[in-house]
């Protein structure tokens, strides 16, 4: 019997496609700003979530648990200095210890704090598994924006979860986003749409573009085929993920 060939990955991540249930074209997502250490993905969109790595991930028994933890940690009114320890653990050559996330000068009210807490609960309780993919980012892609890049590339197992927010929750997240301009302590959040992605030719980082396109197509949005993807990054669906 021929032995099954094992596939080696550099890390495991878990991310959420957060969308408006009544209109799946609209999504709540984040964008990496100009302070993000990985230059190729600056000003690129990224699905909200994180990696299964480090001390804080030791109790994550599933990729869903990783995502629940990441959403709980990341969606916050608190902003400031973000450690690059996780990037270093992933093998990236990062010189700075921290990078700065833009912060609003507005102080949230108690009602707004409860609103955000309720949104995080609604998101984490209603996640459904969309699929798992192996995303391969070759070194040449990282080199495009950073000639001094020393990373050989990324081969990650990415678990994708989706959650459609009802109209009340979507109105809440839209109101908070409009008032504070950012609801993440790691990146910059925004509300955008499939049509806007196509019109502005905005890229999505880390190979998340291809699964996101598959999600849009699964919702019957035929123009998702026009969505831009980053050349040379591959995203391959897998069955029976660990």
PDB file of N, CA, C and O in Angstrom, residues 126-168:
ATOM      1  N   UNK A 126     -22.812  32.154  16.393  1.00  0.00           N
ATOM      2  CA  UNK A 126     -23.501  31.796  15.148  1.00  0.00           C
ATOM      3  C   UNK A 126     -22.558  31.465  13.996  1.00  0.00           C
ATOM      4  O   UNK A 126     -22.971  31.428  12.839  1.00  0.00           O
ATOM      5  N   UNK A 127     -21.316  31.172  14.297  1.00  0.00           N
ATOM      6  CA  UNK A 127     -20.356  30.796  13.270  1.00  0.00           C
ATOM      7  C   UNK A 127     -20.734  29.461  12.628  1.00  0.00           C
ATOM      8  O   UNK A 127     -21.157  28.532  13.318  1.00  0.00           O
ATOM      9  N   UNK A 128     -20.605  29.373  11.313  1.00  0.00           N
ATOM     10  CA  UNK A 128     -20.731  28.055  10.680  1.00  0.00           C
ATOM     11  C   UNK A 128     -19.509  27.833   9.796  1.00  0.00           C
ATOM     12  O   UNK A 128     -18.960  28.767   9.214  1.00  0.00           O
ATOM     13  N   UNK A 129     -19.086  26.586   9.721  1.00  0.00           N
ATOM     14  CA  UNK A 129     -17.843  26.256   9.039  1.00  0.00           C
ATOM     15  C   UNK A 129     -18.036  26.305   7.538  1.00  0.00           C
ATOM     16  O   UNK A 129     -18.865  25.593   6.975  1.00  0.00           O
ATOM     17  N   UNK A 130     -17.247  27.158   6.856  1.00  0.00           N
ATOM     18  CA  UNK A 130     -17.345  27.271   5.410  1.00  0.00           C
ATOM     19  C   UNK A 130     -16.382  26.317   4.706  1.00  0.00           C
ATOM     20  O   UNK A 130     -16.700  25.755   3.658  1.00  0.00           O
ATOM     21  N   UNK A 131     -15.196  26.139   5.257  1.00  0.00           N
ATOM     22  CA  UNK A 131     -14.241  25.232   4.637  1.00  0.00           C
ATOM     23  C   UNK A 131     -12.827  25.484   5.113  1.00  0.00           C
ATOM     24  O   UNK A 131     -12.534  26.515   5.722  1.00  0.00           O
ATOM     25  N   UNK A 132     -11.957  24.517   4.851  1.00  0.00           N
ATOM     26  CA  UNK A 132     -10.544  24.640   5.193  1.00  0.00           C
ATOM     27  C   UNK A 132      -9.720  24.602   3.918  1.00  0.00           C
ATOM     28  O   UNK A 132     -10.001  23.810   3.008  1.00  0.00           O
ATOM     29  N   UNK A 133      -8.692  25.427   3.865  1.00  0.00           N
ATOM     30  CA  UNK A 133      -7.869  25.553   2.674  1.00  0.00           C
ATOM     31  C   UNK A 133      -6.391  25.593   3.077  1.00  0.00           C
ATOM     32  O   UNK A 133      -6.056  26.067   4.168  1.00  0.00           O
ATOM     33  N   UNK A 134      -5.532  25.131   2.200  1.00  0.00           N
ATOM     34  CA  UNK A 134      -4.094  25.346   2.373  1.00  0.00           C
ATOM     35  C   UNK A 134      -3.696  26.491   1.455  1.00  0.00           C
ATOM     36  O   UNK A 134      -3.822  26.396   0.229  1.00  0.00           O
ATOM     37  N   UNK A 135      -3.254  27.580   2.056  1.00  0.00           N
ATOM     38  CA  UNK A 135      -2.847  28.773   1.308  1.00  0.00           C
ATOM     39  C   UNK A 135      -1.330  28.821   1.209  1.00  0.00           C
ATOM     40  O   UNK A 135      -0.639  28.756   2.233  1.00  0.00           O
ATOM     41  N   UNK A 136      -0.829  28.936  -0.004  1.00  0.00           N
ATOM     42  CA  UNK A 136       0.616  28.967  -0.228  1.00  0.00           C
ATOM     43  C   UNK A 136       1.008  30.330  -0.803  1.00  0.00           C
ATOM     44  O   UNK A 136       0.550  30.716  -1.879  1.00  0.00           O
ATOM     45  N   UNK A 137       1.842  31.041  -0.046  1.00  0.00           N
ATOM     46  CA  UNK A 137       2.339  32.360  -0.464  1.00  0.00           C
ATOM     47  C   UNK A 137       3.835  32.219  -0.714  1.00  0.00           C
ATOM     48  O   UNK A 137       4.621  32.096   0.227  1.00  0.00           O
ATOM     49  N   UNK A 138       4.275  32.209  -1.960  1.00  0.00           N
ATOM     50  CA  UNK A 138       5.708  32.048  -2.242  1.00  0.00           C
ATOM     51  C   UNK A 138       6.518  33.274  -1.842  1.00  0.00           C
ATOM     52  O   UNK A 138       5.983  34.375  -1.710  1.00  0.00           O
ATOM     53  N   UNK A 139       7.790  33.052  -1.664  1.00  0.00           N
ATOM     54  CA  UNK A 139       8.701  34.136  -1.269  1.00  0.00           C
ATOM     55  C   UNK A 139       8.653  35.287  -2.262  1.00  0.00           C
ATOM     56  O   UNK A 139       8.754  36.458  -1.884  1.00  0.00           O
ATOM     57  N   UNK A 140       8.476  34.987  -3.545  1.00  0.00           N
ATOM     58  CA  UNK A 140       8.472  36.026  -4.577  1.00  0.00           C
ATOM     59  C   UNK A 140       7.373  37.052  -4.343  1.00  0.00           C
ATOM     60  O   UNK A 140       7.544  38.239  -4.653  1.00  0.00           O
ATOM     61  N   UNK A 141       6.244  36.625  -3.772  1.00  0.00           N
ATOM     62  CA  UNK A 141       5.152  37.555  -3.492  1.00  0.00           C
ATOM     63  C   UNK A 141       5.548  38.511  -2.377  1.00  0.00           C
ATOM     64  O   UNK A 141       5.297  39.724  -2.447  1.00  0.00           O
ATOM     65  N   UNK A 142       6.180  37.974  -1.328  1.00  0.00           N
ATOM     66  CA  UNK A 142       6.617  38.824  -0.221  1.00  0.00           C
ATOM     67  C   UNK A 142       7.740  39.761  -0.663  1.00  0.00           C
ATOM     68  O   UNK A 142       7.844  40.891  -0.177  1.00  0.00           O
ATOM     69  N   UNK A 143       8.580  39.296  -1.593  1.00  0.00           N
ATOM     70  CA  UNK A 143       9.705  40.109  -2.069  1.00  0.00           C
ATOM     71  C   UNK A 143       9.251  41.330  -2.875  1.00  0.00           C
ATOM     72  O   UNK A 143       9.998  42.314  -2.979  1.00  0.00           O
ATOM     73  N   UNK A 144       8.054  41.261  -3.460  1.00  0.00           N
ATOM     74  CA  UNK A 144       7.588  42.336  -4.334  1.00  0.00           C
ATOM     75  C   UNK A 144       7.627  43.697  -3.654  1.00  0.00           C
ATOM     76  O   UNK A 144       7.967  44.706  -4.270  1.00  0.00           O
ATOM     77  N   UNK A 145       7.254  43.727  -2.374  1.00  0.00           N
ATOM     78  CA  UNK A 145       7.205  45.003  -1.654  1.00  0.00           C
ATOM     79  C   UNK A 145       8.368  45.155  -0.679  1.00  0.00           C
ATOM     80  O   UNK A 145       8.515  46.215  -0.056  1.00  0.00           O
ATOM     81  N   UNK A 146       9.181  44.108  -0.554  1.00  0.00           N
ATOM     82  CA  UNK A 146      10.254  44.142   0.435  1.00  0.00           C
ATOM     83  C   UNK A 146      11.463  43.358  -0.083  1.00  0.00           C
ATOM     84  O   UNK A 146      11.601  42.160   0.180  1.00  0.00           O
ATOM     85  N   UNK A 147      12.368  44.019  -0.821  1.00  0.00           N
ATOM     86  CA  UNK A 147      13.555  43.339  -1.376  1.00  0.00           C
ATOM     87  C   UNK A 147      14.439  42.710  -0.312  1.00  0.00           C
ATOM     88  O   UNK A 147      15.218  41.795  -0.611  1.00  0.00           O
ATOM     89  N   UNK A 148      14.321  43.182   0.937  1.00  0.00           N
ATOM     90  CA  UNK A 148      15.135  42.640   2.022  1.00  0.00           C
ATOM     91  C   UNK A 148      14.425  41.517   2.773  1.00  0.00           C
ATOM     92  O   UNK A 148      14.917  41.029   3.796  1.00  0.00           O
ATOM     93  N   UNK A 149      13.276  41.072   2.285  1.00  0.00           N
ATOM     94  CA  UNK A 149      12.535  39.997   2.927  1.00  0.00           C
ATOM     95  C   UNK A 149      13.393  38.726   3.033  1.00  0.00           C
ATOM     96  O   UNK A 149      14.000  38.293   2.061  1.00  0.00           O
ATOM     97  N   UNK A 150      13.406  38.136   4.214  1.00  0.00           N
ATOM     98  CA  UNK A 150      14.195  36.920   4.442  1.00  0.00           C
ATOM     99  C   UNK A 150      13.320  35.683   4.626  1.00  0.00           C
ATOM    100  O   UNK A 150      13.834  34.576   4.772  1.00  0.00           O
ATOM    101  N   UNK A 151      12.010  35.885   4.630  1.00  0.00           N
ATOM    102  CA  UNK A 151      11.090  34.760   4.793  1.00  0.00           C
ATOM    103  C   UNK A 151      10.994  33.980   3.484  1.00  0.00           C
ATOM    104  O   UNK A 151      10.885  34.554   2.406  1.00  0.00           O
ATOM    105  N   UNK A 152      11.022  32.648   3.563  1.00  0.00           N
ATOM    106  CA  UNK A 152      10.972  31.822   2.362  1.00  0.00           C
ATOM    107  C   UNK A 152       9.567  31.658   1.797  1.00  0.00           C
ATOM    108  O   UNK A 152       9.392  31.074   0.736  1.00  0.00           O
ATOM    109  N   UNK A 153       8.580  32.161   2.506  1.00  0.00           N
ATOM    110  CA  UNK A 153       7.198  32.034   2.058  1.00  0.00           C
ATOM    111  C   UNK A 153       6.334  31.487   3.178  1.00  0.00           C
ATOM    112  O   UNK A 153       6.801  31.234   4.287  1.00  0.00           O
ATOM    113  N   UNK A 154       5.061  31.293   2.870  1.00  0.00           N
ATOM    114  CA  UNK A 154       4.103  30.824   3.869  1.00  0.00           C
ATOM    115  C   UNK A 154       3.271  29.695   3.266  1.00  0.00           C
ATOM    116  O   UNK A 154       2.839  29.782   2.117  1.00  0.00           O
ATOM    117  N   UNK A 155       3.098  28.641   4.030  1.00  0.00           N
ATOM    118  CA  UNK A 155       2.181  27.570   3.646  1.00  0.00           C
ATOM    119  C   UNK A 155       1.307  27.299   4.851  1.00  0.00           C
ATOM    120  O   UNK A 155       1.734  26.636   5.794  1.00  0.00           O
ATOM    121  N   UNK A 156       0.089  27.838   4.847  1.00  0.00           N
ATOM    122  CA  UNK A 156      -0.761  27.833   6.032  1.00  0.00           C
ATOM    123  C   UNK A 156      -2.039  27.041   5.823  1.00  0.00           C
ATOM    124  O   UNK A 156      -2.631  27.056   4.743  1.00  0.00           O
ATOM    125  N   UNK A 157      -2.449  26.351   6.873  1.00  0.00           N
ATOM    126  CA  UNK A 157      -3.768  25.730   6.906  1.00  0.00           C
ATOM    127  C   UNK A 157      -4.726  26.766   7.471  1.00  0.00           C
ATOM    128  O   UNK A 157      -4.581  27.195   8.612  1.00  0.00           O
ATOM    129  N   UNK A 158      -5.676  27.207   6.653  1.00  0.00           N
ATOM    130  CA  UNK A 158      -6.608  28.263   7.063  1.00  0.00           C
ATOM    131  C   UNK A 158      -8.023  27.699   7.165  1.00  0.00           C
ATOM    132  O   UNK A 158      -8.516  27.070   6.222  1.00  0.00           O
ATOM    133  N   UNK A 159      -8.644  27.918   8.309  1.00  0.00           N
ATOM    134  CA  UNK A 159     -10.009  27.466   8.553  1.00  0.00           C
ATOM    135  C   UNK A 159     -10.942  28.663   8.436  1.00  0.00           C
ATOM    136  O   UNK A 159     -10.736  29.679   9.113  1.00  0.00           O
ATOM    137  N   UNK A 160     -11.949  28.543   7.577  1.00  0.00           N
ATOM    138  CA  UNK A 160     -12.853  29.664   7.302  1.00  0.00           C
ATOM    139  C   UNK A 160     -14.226  29.405   7.904  1.00  0.00           C
ATOM    140  O   UNK A 160     -14.825  28.344   7.698  1.00  0.00           O
ATOM    141  N   UNK A 161     -14.704  30.396   8.634  1.00  0.00           N
ATOM    142  CA  UNK A 161     -16.017  30.355   9.266  1.00  0.00           C
ATOM    143  C   UNK A 161     -16.807  31.570   8.783  1.00  0.00           C
ATOM    144  O   UNK A 161     -16.224  32.615   8.497  1.00  0.00           O
ATOM    145  N   UNK A 162     -18.094  31.435   8.681  1.00  0.00           N
ATOM    146  CA  UNK A 162     -18.924  32.545   8.210  1.00  0.00           C
ATOM    147  C   UNK A 162     -20.050  32.803   9.198  1.00  0.00           C
ATOM    148  O   UNK A 162     -20.514  31.889   9.895  1.00  0.00           O
ATOM    149  N   UNK A 163     -20.474  34.041   9.258  1.00  0.00           N
ATOM    150  CA  UNK A 163     -21.598  34.401  10.129  1.00  0.00           C
ATOM    151  C   UNK A 163     -22.363  35.551   9.488  1.00  0.00           C
ATOM    152  O   UNK A 163     -21.783  36.579   9.145  1.00  0.00           O
ATOM    153  N   UNK A 164     -23.662  35.334   9.296  1.00  0.00           N
ATOM    154  CA  UNK A 164     -24.521  36.372   8.749  1.00  0.00           C
ATOM    155  C   UNK A 164     -25.230  37.115   9.870  1.00  0.00           C
ATOM    156  O   UNK A 164     -25.972  36.502  10.650  1.00  0.00           O
ATOM    157  N   UNK A 165     -24.992  38.406   9.973  1.00  0.00           N
ATOM    158  CA  UNK A 165     -25.616  39.204  11.028  1.00  0.00           C
ATOM    159  C   UNK A 165     -27.011  39.644  10.602  1.00  0.00           C
ATOM    160  O   UNK A 165     -27.218  40.081   9.463  1.00  0.00           O
ATOM    161  N   UNK A 166     -27.973  39.535  11.542  1.00  0.00           N
ATOM    162  CA  UNK A 166     -29.326  40.014  11.242  1.00  0.00           C
ATOM    163  C   UNK A 166     -29.336  41.537  11.164  1.00  0.00           C
ATOM    164  O   UNK A 166     -28.329  42.193  11.438  1.00  0.00           O
ATOM    165  N   UNK A 167     -30.457  42.094  10.793  1.00  0.00           N
ATOM    166  CA  UNK A 167     -30.516  43.540  10.543  1.00  0.00           C
ATOM    167  C   UNK A 167     -30.241  44.381  11.788  1.00  0.00           C
ATOM    168  O   UNK A 167     -29.624  45.438  11.709  1.00  0.00           O
ATOM    169  N   UNK A 168     -30.664  43.903  12.959  1.00  0.00           N
ATOM    170  CA  UNK A 168     -30.401  44.657  14.187  1.00  0.00           C
ATOM    171  C   UNK A 168     -28.906  44.677  14.498  1.00  0.00           C
ATOM    172  O   UNK A 168     -28.334  45.722  14.821  1.00  0.00           O
TER     173      UNK A 168
END
